[in-house]
XYZ file of N, CA and C in Angstrom:
528
model
N 38.382 -28.697 58.020
C 39.627 -28.628 57.813
C 40.622 -29.703 58.226
N 41.403 -29.458 57.716
C 42.422 -31.088 57.820
C 43.477 -30.440 59.069
N 44.441 -29.513 59.106
C 44.848 -29.319 60.094
C 44.167 -28.488 61.186
N 44.813 -28.658 61.990
C 43.884 -27.575 63.615
C 44.401 -26.631 63.997
N 45.121 -25.494 63.139
C 45.409 -24.440 63.319
C 44.878 -23.157 63.351
N 44.993 -22.216 63.911
C 43.984 -21.305 64.544
C 43.196 -20.804 63.143
N 42.140 -19.847 62.648
C 41.635 -19.685 61.306
C 42.076 -18.182 61.870
N 43.180 -18.301 60.256
C 43.457 -16.537 59.907
C 42.784 -15.484 59.269
N 43.275 -14.713 59.144
C 41.918 -13.227 58.947
C 41.188 -13.775 57.869
N 42.037 -14.070 56.828
C 41.204 -14.018 54.991
C 39.966 -15.299 55.783
N 40.853 -16.774 56.556
C 38.822 -17.148 56.720
C 38.285 -16.376 57.632
N 38.462 -15.882 58.325
C 37.467 -15.223 59.678
C 36.244 -14.341 58.379
N 37.095 -13.764 57.614
C 36.329 -12.817 57.005
C 35.432 -13.414 55.603
N 35.826 -14.995 55.554
C 34.912 -15.358 54.207
C 33.841 -15.612 55.391
N 33.872 -16.161 56.115
C 32.821 -16.628 57.188
C 32.154 -15.752 57.766
N 32.280 -14.186 57.911
C 31.599 -13.072 58.135
C 30.793 -12.528 56.726
N 31.197 -12.981 55.782
C 31.147 -12.728 54.365
C 29.734 -13.694 54.289
N 29.971 -14.949 54.800
C 28.950 -16.194 54.606
C 27.781 -15.661 55.105
N 28.287 -15.301 56.853
C 27.111 -15.278 57.819
C 26.700 -14.109 57.461
N 26.655 -13.219 56.590
C 25.654 -11.865 56.097
C 25.269 -12.488 54.801
N 25.254 -13.169 54.267
C 24.786 -13.600 53.164
C 23.597 -14.832 53.558
N 23.841 -15.249 54.611
C 22.954 -16.218 55.339
C 21.942 -15.041 55.870
N 21.753 -14.148 56.706
C 20.953 -13.537 57.152
C 20.089 -12.861 56.250
N 20.735 -12.246 55.219
C 20.402 -12.033 54.179
C 19.087 -12.927 53.214
N 19.266 -13.534 53.421
C 18.953 -14.891 52.890
C 17.200 -14.782 53.837
N 17.844 -15.174 54.983
C 16.452 -14.972 55.904
C 15.466 -14.240 55.662
N 16.448 -13.014 55.653
C 15.402 -11.629 55.723
C 14.378 -11.930 54.586
N 15.299 -11.690 53.814
C 14.123 -11.857 51.848
C 12.960 -13.198 52.325
N 13.335 -14.152 52.847
C 12.217 -15.123 52.973
C 11.560 -14.504 53.782
N 11.388 -13.836 54.845
C 10.838 -13.481 55.773
C 9.609 -12.146 54.920
N 9.952 -11.558 54.046
C 9.277 -10.672 53.291
C 9.095 -11.418 52.441
N 8.976 -12.202 51.516
C 8.067 -12.478 50.803
C 7.309 -14.091 51.780
N 7.689 -14.045 52.632
C 6.564 -15.049 53.461
C 5.677 -14.033 53.830
N 5.561 -12.660 54.641
C 4.754 -11.598 54.273
C 3.857 -10.939 53.387
N 4.510 -11.492 52.179
C 4.414 -10.638 51.173
C 2.837 -12.240 50.691
N 3.596 -12.991 51.035
C 2.641 -13.958 50.482
C 1.292 -14.059 51.536
N 1.189 -13.504 53.279
C 0.374 -13.907 53.642
C -0.463 -12.600 53.602
N 0.169 -11.976 52.998
C -0.848 -10.412 52.811
C -1.795 -10.293 51.617
N -1.153 -11.071 50.458
C -1.873 -11.657 49.632
C -3.280 -12.444 50.106
N -2.564 -13.907 50.556
C -4.108 -14.908 50.775
C -4.263 -13.688 51.830
N -4.288 -12.904 52.826
C -5.897 -11.835 52.964
C -6.459 -11.356 52.526
N -6.080 -10.916 51.353
C -6.157 -9.701 50.349
C -7.654 -10.819 49.855
N -6.680 -11.953 49.793
C -8.007 -12.574 48.276
C -8.777 -13.481 49.458
N -8.932 -13.262 50.505
C -9.742 -14.161 51.547
C -10.551 -12.755 51.805
N -10.061 -11.588 51.631
C -11.058 -10.545 52.065
C -12.136 -10.476 51.330
N -11.698 -10.488 49.607
C -12.446 -10.957 48.336
C -12.924 -11.661 48.478
N -12.550 -13.177 48.401
C -13.689 -14.316 48.518
C -15.175 -13.750 49.292
N -14.692 -13.357 50.808
C -15.864 -13.186 51.462
C -16.515 -11.930 51.304
N -16.317 -11.079 50.639
C -16.663 -9.735 49.770
C -17.360 -10.303 48.652
N -17.071 -11.003 48.205
C -17.977 -11.405 47.019
C -19.490 -12.538 47.672
N -18.789 -13.377 48.843
C -19.724 -14.074 49.371
C -20.651 -13.301 50.032
N -20.670 -12.133 50.352
C -21.098 -11.784 51.667
C -22.162 -10.547 50.541
N -21.779 -10.449 49.096
C -22.649 -9.946 48.524
C -23.614 -10.359 48.020
N -23.678 -11.675 47.773
C -24.626 -12.892 47.715
C -26.134 -13.535 48.553
N -25.636 -12.406 49.702
C -26.492 -12.872 51.032
C -27.793 -12.014 51.155
N -29.282 -12.781 50.838
C -30.003 -12.117 51.592
C -30.860 -12.100 52.914
N -30.086 -12.630 54.004
C -31.076 -13.043 54.822
C -29.661 -12.928 56.283
N -30.092 -12.939 57.530
C -29.354 -12.470 58.411
C -28.823 -13.880 58.690
N -28.856 -15.386 58.586
C -28.531 -16.690 58.611
C -27.580 -16.863 57.510
N -28.263 -16.309 56.230
C -26.803 -16.523 55.104
C -25.414 -15.340 55.235
N -25.505 -14.090 56.230
C -25.040 -13.525 56.396
C -24.150 -14.621 57.549
N -24.688 -14.770 58.580
C -24.367 -15.186 59.985
C -23.285 -16.864 59.156
N -23.631 -17.446 58.625
C -22.687 -18.390 57.816
C -21.528 -17.857 56.801
N -21.463 -17.014 55.781
C -20.521 -16.640 55.259
C -19.490 -16.469 56.864
N -20.416 -15.242 57.467
C -19.229 -14.539 58.720
C -18.374 -16.001 59.380
N -19.406 -16.659 59.646
C -18.445 -18.089 59.798
C -17.728 -18.871 59.409
N -17.660 -19.053 58.667
C -17.157 -19.819 57.381
C -15.439 -18.654 57.470
N -15.346 -17.260 57.356
C -14.670 -16.961 57.109
C -13.799 -16.229 57.969
N -14.518 -16.788 58.708
C -13.726 -15.987 60.495
C -12.922 -17.638 60.773
N -13.274 -18.361 60.496
C -12.725 -20.262 61.075
C -11.599 -20.053 59.824
N -11.582 -19.365 58.389
C -10.463 -19.691 57.633
C -9.361 -18.559 58.337
N -9.529 -17.584 58.622
C -8.539 -16.771 58.990
C -8.071 -17.008 59.656
N -8.693 -17.272 61.306
C -7.684 -17.391 62.451
C -7.197 -18.455 63.109
N -7.546 -19.608 62.371
C -7.240 -20.980 62.681
C -8.108 -21.352 64.264
N -9.071 -20.597 64.575
C -9.999 -21.132 65.450
C -10.846 -22.003 65.245
N -10.929 -23.263 66.186
C -12.022 -24.365 65.737
C -13.485 -24.206 66.750
N -13.623 -22.733 66.369
C -15.416 -22.530 66.734
C -15.846 -21.051 66.264
N -17.079 -20.847 66.254
C -17.154 -19.282 65.811
C -19.129 -19.787 66.011
N -19.577 -18.463 66.241
C -20.636 -18.267 66.643
C -20.989 -16.897 66.432
N -22.590 -16.717 65.817
C -22.944 -15.163 65.226
C -24.121 -14.984 65.705
N -24.091 -13.863 66.675
C -25.247 -13.475 67.249
C -26.090 -12.473 66.793
N -27.325 -12.225 66.849
C -28.108 -11.169 66.398
C -28.966 -10.658 67.572
N -29.783 -9.768 67.681
C -30.454 -8.206 68.765
C -31.584 -9.478 68.650
N -32.261 -9.381 69.674
C -33.807 -9.650 69.275
C -35.152 -9.195 69.369
N -35.987 -9.316 68.916
C -37.212 -8.320 69.007
C -37.454 -8.259 70.388
N -36.819 -8.839 71.164
C -37.032 -8.029 72.713
C -35.531 -7.311 73.009
N -35.937 -6.363 73.527
C -34.748 -5.494 74.302
C -33.719 -5.873 74.784
N -32.728 -6.075 74.422
C -31.607 -6.708 75.525
C -31.456 -8.597 75.638
N -32.258 -9.138 74.261
C -32.616 -10.479 74.329
C -31.492 -10.014 72.896
N -30.969 -11.626 72.701
C -29.764 -12.371 71.640
C -29.936 -13.544 71.474
N -29.755 -14.292 70.923
C -29.965 -15.286 70.093
C -29.156 -15.803 69.216
N -28.681 -16.739 68.953
C -27.357 -17.905 68.406
C -27.954 -17.474 66.811
N -27.941 -17.100 65.908
C -27.794 -16.926 64.245
C -27.504 -17.836 63.894
N -26.378 -18.345 64.348
C -25.098 -19.908 63.467
C -24.623 -20.360 64.663
N -23.807 -21.175 64.190
C -22.694 -21.240 64.916
C -22.040 -22.953 64.782
N -21.033 -22.623 64.575
C -20.278 -24.236 63.831
C -18.493 -24.256 64.472
N -18.668 -25.864 65.011
C -17.347 -26.475 65.511
C -16.617 -26.920 64.176
N -15.466 -27.384 64.719
C -14.786 -27.737 63.255
C -14.411 -28.949 63.532
N -14.299 -29.433 64.999
C -14.586 -31.019 65.265
C -15.489 -31.452 65.499
N -15.413 -32.646 64.772
C -16.578 -33.332 64.090
C -17.247 -33.705 65.713
N -17.063 -34.485 67.019
C -17.535 -34.615 67.968
C -18.498 -33.367 68.751
N -17.917 -32.463 68.444
C -18.811 -31.086 68.715
C -20.001 -30.406 67.764
N -19.573 -30.991 66.677
C -20.487 -30.048 65.892
C -22.237 -30.570 66.249
N -22.396 -31.924 66.574
C -24.130 -32.069 66.999
C -24.790 -31.017 67.918
N -23.194 -30.696 68.786
C -23.495 -29.685 69.942
C -24.030 -28.535 69.160
N -23.269 -28.368 68.357
C -23.763 -26.742 67.443
C -25.039 -26.563 67.317
N -25.814 -27.744 66.676
C -27.071 -27.540 65.828
C -27.979 -27.470 67.037
N -28.079 -27.633 68.401
C -28.783 -28.019 69.058
C -28.645 -26.040 69.404
N -27.915 -25.667 69.508
C -27.738 -24.476 70.087
C -27.867 -22.963 69.081
N -28.243 -22.989 68.190
C -28.878 -22.388 66.989
C -30.344 -22.156 66.982
N -30.110 -21.341 67.270
C -31.524 -20.120 67.690
C -32.144 -20.125 69.409
N -31.488 -20.891 70.708
C -31.598 -20.425 71.449
C -30.771 -18.767 71.946
N -32.038 -18.253 72.499
C -32.192 -16.939 73.237
C -31.584 -17.023 74.718
N -30.437 -15.709 74.813
C -30.293 -15.350 75.670
C -30.413 -14.110 76.346
N -30.239 -13.313 77.809
C -30.289 -11.877 78.232
C -28.640 -11.635 77.331
N -28.248 -10.363 76.706
C -27.293 -10.049 76.102
C -26.559 -9.518 77.521
N -27.321 -9.173 78.791
C -26.210 -8.729 79.790
C -25.603 -9.833 80.865
N -25.929 -11.243 80.535
C -25.819 -12.344 80.571
C -24.278 -13.246 80.945
N -23.570 -12.009 79.416
C -22.179 -12.706 79.628
C -21.492 -11.622 78.288
N -20.318 -12.399 78.049
C -19.199 -11.692 77.194
C -19.548 -10.607 75.776
N -20.424 -11.371 75.048
C -21.385 -10.909 74.095
C -21.863 -9.186 74.799
N -22.755 -9.342 75.694
C -23.692 -8.397 75.896
C -22.428 -7.683 75.923
N -21.619 -7.536 76.840
C -20.167 -6.910 77.351
C -19.764 -5.993 76.004
N -19.575 -7.085 75.233
C -18.467 -6.803 73.789
C -19.573 -5.063 73.183
N -20.691 -5.381 73.563
C -21.653 -5.141 72.687
C -21.816 -3.527 73.355
N -21.844 -3.434 74.664
C -22.426 -2.316 75.731
C -20.612 -1.431 75.346
N -19.981 -2.065 75.826
C -18.379 -1.475 75.637
C -17.814 -0.891 74.077
N -18.667 -1.724 73.328
C -18.467 -1.835 71.604
C -16.845 -1.802 71.622
N -16.317 -3.421 72.514
C -14.809 -3.489 72.037
C -14.752 -4.788 72.147
N -13.794 -5.257 70.995
C -13.867 -6.222 71.677
C -13.469 -7.151 72.923
N -13.917 -8.257 73.043
C -13.587 -8.708 74.472
C -13.241 -10.322 74.371
N -12.387 -10.915 75.868
C -11.752 -9.664 76.884
C -10.606 -9.526 75.607
N -9.674 -8.368 77.355
C -8.821 -7.992 76.403
C -8.036 -8.949 76.139
N -7.112 -9.620 75.072
C -6.316 -10.956 75.061
C -7.418 -11.507 74.668
N -7.341 -13.362 74.796
C -7.987 -14.034 74.001
C -8.407 -15.059 75.825
N -7.819 -15.249 76.743
C -8.543 -16.008 77.977
C -9.424 -15.296 78.893
N -9.927 -15.800 79.052
C -11.589 -15.040 80.050
C -11.100 -15.892 81.161
N -11.742 -15.479 82.446
C -11.994 -16.199 83.784
C -13.043 -17.462 83.149
N -13.337 -18.819 84.268
C -13.313 -19.690 84.301
C -15.647 -19.615 84.420
N -15.723 -18.023 85.425
C -16.515 -18.508 85.997
C -17.736 -17.136 84.523
N -16.683 -16.767 83.714
C -17.184 -15.528 82.848
C -18.291 -15.974 81.283
N -19.312 -15.849 81.902
C -19.803 -16.722 80.724
C -19.867 -16.015 78.967
N -19.830 -16.937 77.706
C -19.851 -16.238 76.609
C -21.393 -16.152 76.432
N -22.177 -16.289 76.308
C -23.318 -15.929 75.784
C -24.127 -16.054 77.382
N -24.370 -17.131 77.820
C -25.007 -16.765 79.353
C -24.872 -18.211 80.365
N -25.028 -17.899 81.380
C -24.844 -19.385 81.958
C -25.755 -20.761 81.144
N -25.255 -21.729 81.144
C -25.573 -22.859 80.959
C -25.727 -22.990 79.400
N -25.061 -22.008 79.211
C -25.521 -21.969 77.231
C -23.214 -21.240 76.871
N -22.427 -22.126 77.251
C -21.319 -21.650 77.418
C -20.768 -23.342 76.478
N -19.760 -22.863 75.395
C -19.675 -23.742 74.973
C -18.025 -23.578 75.603
N -17.237 -25.284 75.668
C -15.880 -25.179 76.047
C -15.015 -24.699 75.639
N -14.145 -23.492 75.886
C -13.315 -23.245 74.892
C -12.063 -22.498 75.739
N -11.197 -22.652 75.483
C -9.330 -22.440 76.171
C -8.977 -20.612 75.350
N -9.705 -20.547 74.319
C -9.537 -18.764 74.168
C -10.401 -18.548 73.394
N -11.198 -17.230 73.608
C -11.926 -16.528 72.988
C -12.262 -15.339 72.470
N -12.899 -14.671 71.207
C -12.663 -12.963 71.013
C -14.168 -13.369 70.939
N -14.486 -11.948 71.393
C -16.149 -11.450 71.014
C -16.133 -10.010 70.448
N -16.607 -9.534 68.772
C -16.317 -9.109 68.344
C -18.037 -8.790 67.751
N -18.014 -7.032 68.633
C -19.512 -6.811 68.577
C -19.289 -5.741 66.762
N -20.888 -6.365 66.766
C -21.526 -6.076 65.443
C -22.510 -4.597 65.572
N -21.879 -3.382 64.700
C -22.584 -1.699 65.579
C -23.104 -1.543 64.423
N -24.144 -1.170 64.030
C -24.788 -0.528 63.179
C -25.629 1.003 63.663
N -25.194 1.504 62.757
C -25.281 2.612 63.568
C -25.229 3.343 64.949
N -24.232 2.958 65.508
C -23.684 2.930 67.229
C -24.680 2.146 67.839
N -25.192 1.541 67.342
C -26.058 -0.043 68.085
C -25.780 -0.960 67.691
N -26.298 -1.675 68.812
C -24.937 -3.290 68.842
C -26.130 -4.080 68.253
N -25.863 -4.904 67.235
C -26.922 -5.792 66.773
C -26.491 -7.073 66.829
N -25.084 -7.294 67.301
C -25.169 -8.845 66.925
C -23.571 -8.909 67.571
N -23.016 -9.794 67.698
C -21.734 -10.245 67.930
C -21.069 -11.454 66.716
N -19.581 -11.273 66.573
C -19.275 -12.555 66.260
C -18.182 -13.115 67.159
N -18.313 -14.062 67.466
C -18.054 -14.841 68.761
C -16.569 -16.101 67.919
N -15.464 -15.954 67.853
C -14.386 -16.670 67.947
C -13.602 -17.505 68.886
N -13.349 -18.806 68.729
C -12.247 -19.224 69.724
C -12.354 -20.404 69.271
N -11.500 -21.459 70.784
C -10.522 -22.386 70.331
C -10.642 -23.495 71.287
N -10.497 -23.957 71.608
C -10.758 -25.368 72.928
C -9.457 -25.672 72.595
N -8.352 -25.363 72.523
C -6.776 -25.954 72.962
C -5.945 -24.397 73.193
């Protein structure tokens, strides 16, 4: 504006209309963004479904589960545990860190056995619910078992059930 006089009614009406249009554009962008996210989730689900259909072994299932869990969660750690032959015993079937410095650690843990009762994995299977509630866990709370704990700030353990029996768990987490 060149002159410093007050806004008259027509100026205010124009600004109100302009504001309403801006809000409408923002709402449309949000809707389009959500539609794109939903489309991407559906595409990931279909890709995962096709990949699972090609699996033949527990290890292949574990690797596919980890691959897609990491892609859809923005996590930098995922592990897949399975029940062992001994009652109450679990083993890490597959594990992956996206952090290159921690990848070597992940190879060392694959095949490690632990007692289910010693950590969040066993608790999630026993309760048949994802744990912990939220994503933060107490520092003294083991994920797998004492001495077999990745350094994670946030974690979610999802139990894998078959015929109401716990057969394993998917663990997804982030160091940040």
